[in-house]
Amino acid sequence: MARNQKYSAAQWVPATGNLTALRAAASECQGCELYARATQVVFGEGPQDAKVVMVGEQPGDEEDRRGHPFVGPAGRLLSKAMGEAGLDREKIYVTNAVKHFKFLERGKRRIHAKPSGIEISACRPWLEAELTSIEPELVVCLGATAAQSLMGRDFRITAERGKFFPHHWAKELIATVHPSAILRVPERYEEEYARFVQDLRLVANRVQQLKGAAHT
Ligand code: URA
Ligand code: SF4
């Protein structure tokens, strides 16, 4: 047995392709220790027939309280960038590599803490179930955690950003930065935001090509 096998969501993941059933089951998950302190699980959201699945890192403070992915500051930036790139958020399934919020307490504030490799691996069965249920044309990794979960630990966003790779849970995968990374460097905001929108335009164009290819 692998060294960290004791942490895995696998036994909570039902053998179903039904997203509603998967979402309901996820609220029971105790596959790693993160469920204990979080308010609730934050499962992915979006249509079953989504052509694009976007994968972030983990819910943030606001997502944890509200129970929905990408509804805080990073989510608002993501929605804005999607709109500018010609992607309709309503048609995209948005989820996270890790489904419970990990944080440090600083007085009244809860500060985001990075999920460990063990937590990312433990939670991967949920991501696999979502992707195999949806069978998207494209999966978009937002940042290193999502990319690590789907492409392995050696994948580097800086080197591989904006390239398309074949993937077993989607036709192709592309990685870009996490929107909160753009918010963290206000002095380079314009430049980083423009590059992010550019990457999302690649997604919008590629999904049209992939959809078209399916019909010929
Ligand atoms: N950051 C993420 O990676 N996911 C969210 O849902 C919110 C912020
Ligand atoms: Fe389960 Fe993932 Fe939550 Fe860990 S983070 S308890 S594996 S849903």
Short mmCIF file of C-alpha atoms and ligand atoms in Angstrom, two decimals:
data_model
loop_
_atom_site.label_atom_id
_atom_site.label_comp_id
_atom_site.label_asym_id
_atom_site.label_seq_id
_atom_site.Cartn_x
_atom_site.Cartn_y
_atom_site.Cartn_z
CA MET A 1 0.00 0.00 0.00
CA ALA A 2 1.28 3.45 -0.87
CA ARG A 3 2.61 5.44 2.03
CA ASN A 4 -0.19 8.00 2.17
CA GLN A 5 -3.02 5.71 1.17
CA LYS A 6 -4.74 6.30 4.49
CA TYR A 7 -5.77 9.72 3.16
CA SER A 8 -8.15 9.27 0.25
CA ALA A 9 -11.66 10.33 -0.70
CA ALA A 10 -12.08 7.10 -2.68
CA GLN A 11 -14.38 5.30 -0.25
CA TRP A 12 -16.82 8.25 -0.19
CA VAL A 13 -17.05 8.58 -3.97
CA PRO A 14 -20.13 6.73 -5.25
CA ALA A 15 -19.91 4.77 -8.48
CA THR A 16 -22.16 7.12 -10.42
CA GLY A 17 -21.77 9.57 -13.25
CA ASN A 18 -24.54 11.72 -11.80
CA LEU A 19 -23.16 15.07 -10.65
CA THR A 20 -26.02 15.72 -8.25
CA ALA A 21 -25.39 12.40 -6.52
CA LEU A 22 -21.65 13.06 -6.42
CA ARG A 23 -22.23 16.50 -4.91
CA ALA A 24 -24.51 15.08 -2.23
CA ALA A 25 -22.02 12.36 -1.33
CA ALA A 26 -19.13 14.82 -1.08
CA SER A 27 -20.69 16.46 1.98
CA GLU A 28 -19.93 13.24 3.91
CA CYS A 29 -16.28 13.00 2.86
CA GLN A 30 -13.63 12.50 5.53
CA GLY A 31 -10.91 11.46 3.11
CA CYS A 32 -8.39 13.82 4.69
CA GLU A 33 -8.32 16.06 7.75
CA LEU A 34 -9.59 19.22 6.05
CA TYR A 35 -13.29 18.44 6.47
CA ALA A 36 -13.02 18.89 10.26
CA ARG A 37 -12.42 22.66 10.42
CA ALA A 38 -14.12 23.85 7.25
CA THR A 39 -17.73 25.09 7.31
CA GLN A 40 -18.83 22.81 4.50
CA VAL A 41 -17.66 21.05 1.37
CA VAL A 42 -17.53 23.22 -1.76
CA PHE A 43 -18.20 20.99 -4.73
CA GLY A 44 -17.91 21.97 -8.38
CA GLU A 45 -20.79 23.74 -10.12
CA GLY A 46 -21.91 24.08 -13.71
CA PRO A 47 -23.78 22.18 -16.40
CA GLN A 48 -23.42 18.44 -16.94
CA ASP A 49 -22.76 19.07 -20.64
CA ALA A 50 -20.02 21.68 -20.05
CA LYS A 51 -17.34 21.66 -22.75
CA VAL A 52 -14.85 23.36 -20.43
CA VAL A 53 -14.02 22.50 -16.81
CA MET A 54 -11.94 25.00 -14.83
CA VAL A 55 -10.08 23.71 -11.81
CA GLY A 56 -8.85 26.03 -9.05
CA GLU A 57 -6.99 25.19 -5.87
CA GLN A 58 -9.42 25.05 -2.96
CA PRO A 59 -12.34 27.15 -1.72
CA GLY A 60 -11.41 30.45 -0.10
CA ASP A 61 -12.95 32.08 2.97
CA GLU A 62 -16.03 33.35 1.14
CA GLU A 63 -16.53 30.09 -0.79
CA ASP A 64 -16.33 28.16 2.49
CA ARG A 65 -19.06 30.30 4.06
CA ARG A 66 -21.34 30.34 1.04
CA GLY A 67 -20.76 26.79 -0.22
CA HIS A 68 -20.08 27.74 -3.85
CA PRO A 69 -16.81 27.75 -5.83
CA PHE A 70 -15.17 30.98 -7.03
CA VAL A 71 -17.64 33.45 -5.55
CA GLY A 72 -15.06 35.60 -3.70
CA PRO A 73 -12.52 38.14 -5.03
CA ALA A 74 -10.66 35.58 -7.21
CA GLY A 75 -13.98 34.32 -8.57
CA ARG A 76 -15.09 37.83 -9.51
CA LEU A 77 -11.82 38.38 -11.36
CA LEU A 78 -12.24 35.02 -13.09
CA SER A 79 -15.79 35.88 -14.21
CA LYS A 80 -14.66 39.24 -15.57
CA ALA A 81 -11.76 37.69 -17.49
CA MET A 82 -13.99 34.94 -18.87
CA GLY A 83 -16.42 37.56 -20.15
CA GLU A 84 -13.62 39.46 -21.88
CA ALA A 85 -12.33 36.26 -23.45
CA GLY A 86 -15.75 35.35 -24.82
CA LEU A 87 -16.38 32.48 -22.41
CA ASP A 88 -19.83 32.21 -20.83
CA ARG A 89 -19.38 31.25 -17.17
CA GLU A 90 -22.88 29.75 -17.13
CA LYS A 91 -21.72 27.12 -19.62
CA ILE A 92 -18.53 26.24 -17.80
CA TYR A 93 -18.12 23.83 -14.91
CA VAL A 94 -15.98 25.37 -12.18
CA THR A 95 -14.40 23.30 -9.44
CA ASN A 96 -11.34 22.93 -7.22
CA ALA A 97 -8.55 20.38 -6.76
CA VAL A 98 -9.32 20.31 -3.02
CA LYS A 99 -12.91 20.65 -1.85
CA HIS A 100 -12.52 21.89 1.72
CA PHE A 101 -11.03 25.23 2.82
CA LYS A 102 -7.66 25.01 4.57
CA PHE A 103 -6.77 28.03 6.67
CA LEU A 104 -4.78 29.50 9.52
CA GLU A 105 -6.53 31.60 12.14
CA ARG A 106 -5.17 35.13 12.63
CA GLY A 107 -7.39 36.72 15.23
CA LYS A 108 -10.78 36.96 13.59
CA ARG A 109 -9.41 36.41 10.10
CA ARG A 110 -8.95 33.09 8.39
CA ILE A 111 -5.91 33.10 6.13
CA HIS A 112 -5.66 30.70 3.18
CA ALA A 113 -3.16 27.87 3.73
CA LYS A 114 -1.73 25.88 0.85
CA PRO A 115 -3.02 22.31 0.60
CA SER A 116 -0.34 19.63 0.91
CA GLY A 117 0.48 16.99 -1.69
CA ILE A 118 -1.26 14.46 0.56
CA GLU A 119 -4.47 16.53 0.62
CA ILE A 120 -4.35 17.13 -3.13
CA SER A 121 -3.97 13.38 -3.75
CA ALA A 122 -6.63 12.50 -1.19
CA CYS A 123 -9.16 14.76 -2.92
CA ARG A 124 -8.30 13.74 -6.49
CA PRO A 125 -10.98 11.00 -6.67
CA TRP A 126 -13.66 13.74 -6.54
CA LEU A 127 -12.00 15.62 -9.38
CA GLU A 128 -11.70 12.41 -11.36
CA ALA A 129 -15.38 11.64 -10.77
CA GLU A 130 -16.42 15.13 -11.91
CA LEU A 131 -14.27 14.98 -15.04
CA THR A 132 -15.24 11.46 -16.04
CA SER A 133 -18.90 12.38 -15.53
CA ILE A 134 -18.69 15.52 -17.68
CA GLU A 135 -16.15 14.35 -20.28
CA PRO A 136 -15.20 17.91 -21.26
CA GLU A 137 -13.31 18.96 -24.37
CA LEU A 138 -10.92 21.00 -22.26
CA VAL A 139 -9.82 21.13 -18.66
CA VAL A 140 -8.23 24.41 -17.57
CA CYS A 141 -5.89 24.34 -14.58
CA LEU A 142 -5.88 27.62 -12.68
CA GLY A 143 -2.54 27.60 -10.90
CA ALA A 144 -0.03 25.04 -9.69
CA THR A 145 -2.23 23.02 -7.34
CA ALA A 146 -4.70 22.07 -10.07
CA ALA A 147 -1.85 21.40 -12.48
CA GLN A 148 -0.05 19.27 -9.93
CA SER A 149 -3.20 17.25 -9.32
CA LEU A 150 -3.84 16.61 -13.01
CA MET A 151 -0.33 16.61 -14.53
CA GLY A 152 1.92 15.49 -11.70
CA ARG A 153 4.31 17.24 -9.38
CA ASP A 154 6.94 18.12 -11.98
CA PHE A 155 4.60 20.26 -14.08
CA ARG A 156 5.63 23.94 -14.07
CA ILE A 157 3.08 26.62 -14.96
CA THR A 158 5.80 29.13 -15.87
CA ALA A 159 7.21 26.78 -18.52
CA GLU A 160 3.98 25.14 -19.74
CA ARG A 161 1.44 27.93 -19.48
CA GLY A 162 -0.78 28.31 -22.55
CA LYS A 163 0.13 24.95 -24.13
CA PHE A 164 -2.35 22.20 -24.86
CA PHE A 165 -1.70 18.66 -23.63
CA PRO A 166 -3.68 15.48 -24.25
CA HIS A 167 -5.33 14.22 -21.06
CA HIS A 168 -7.17 11.08 -20.02
CA TRP A 169 -10.04 12.90 -18.28
CA ALA A 170 -10.64 15.46 -21.06
CA LYS A 171 -9.59 15.73 -24.68
CA GLU A 172 -6.98 18.31 -23.72
CA LEU A 173 -5.62 20.24 -20.77
CA ILE A 174 -4.22 23.75 -20.56
CA ALA A 175 -2.76 25.52 -17.55
CA THR A 176 -2.63 29.18 -16.65
CA VAL A 177 -2.13 31.20 -13.48
CA HIS A 178 -4.55 31.31 -10.59
CA PRO A 179 -6.61 34.53 -10.56
CA SER A 180 -5.59 35.24 -6.95
CA ALA A 181 -1.95 35.37 -8.12
CA ILE A 182 -2.98 38.36 -10.26
CA LEU A 183 -4.60 40.04 -7.25
CA ARG A 184 -1.45 39.52 -5.19
CA VAL A 185 0.73 41.74 -7.41
CA PRO A 186 -1.16 45.04 -7.76
CA GLU A 187 1.85 46.75 -9.36
CA ARG A 188 1.69 44.34 -12.32
CA TYR A 189 -2.07 43.90 -12.37
CA GLU A 190 -2.74 45.28 -15.87
CA GLU A 191 -0.06 43.17 -17.50
CA GLU A 192 -0.89 39.96 -15.64
CA TYR A 193 -4.61 40.37 -16.14
CA ALA A 194 -4.14 40.92 -19.89
CA ARG A 195 -2.04 37.75 -20.12
CA PHE A 196 -4.67 35.80 -18.23
CA VAL A 197 -7.42 36.99 -20.60
CA GLN A 198 -5.15 36.02 -23.50
CA ASP A 199 -4.87 32.47 -22.11
CA LEU A 200 -8.64 32.27 -21.72
CA ARG A 201 -9.01 33.37 -25.35
CA LEU A 202 -6.86 30.38 -26.32
CA VAL A 203 -9.37 28.25 -24.40
CA ALA A 204 -12.34 29.85 -26.17
CA ASN A 205 -10.76 29.27 -29.60
CA ARG A 206 -9.56 25.75 -28.89
CA VAL A 207 -12.91 24.57 -27.59
CA GLN A 208 -14.53 25.67 -30.84
CA GLN A 209 -11.92 23.69 -32.81
CA LEU A 210 -12.36 20.60 -30.66
CA LYS A 211 -16.14 20.75 -30.88
CA GLY A 212 -15.91 21.18 -34.64
CA ALA A 213 -13.55 18.21 -34.95
CA ALA A 214 -16.11 15.96 -33.27
CA HIS A 215 -18.55 16.49 -36.15
CA THR A 216 -16.27 15.77 -39.10
N1 URA B 1 -9.66 30.09 -5.12
C1 URA B 1 -9.82 28.85 -5.62
O1 URA B 1 -8.88 28.20 -6.04
N2 URA B 1 -11.02 28.35 -5.65
C2 URA B 1 -12.10 28.99 -5.24
O2 URA B 1 -13.19 28.44 -5.31
C3 URA B 1 -11.92 30.29 -4.71
C4 URA B 1 -10.68 30.82 -4.67
FE1 SF4 B 2 -12.59 14.80 1.37
FE2 SF4 B 2 -11.33 16.46 -0.27
FE3 SF4 B 2 -12.55 17.39 1.88
FE4 SF4 B 2 -10.31 16.03 2.14
S1 SF4 B 2 -10.55 18.02 1.14
S2 SF4 B 2 -12.18 15.74 3.37
S3 SF4 B 2 -10.53 14.49 0.50
S4 SF4 B 2 -13.54 16.42 0.14
#
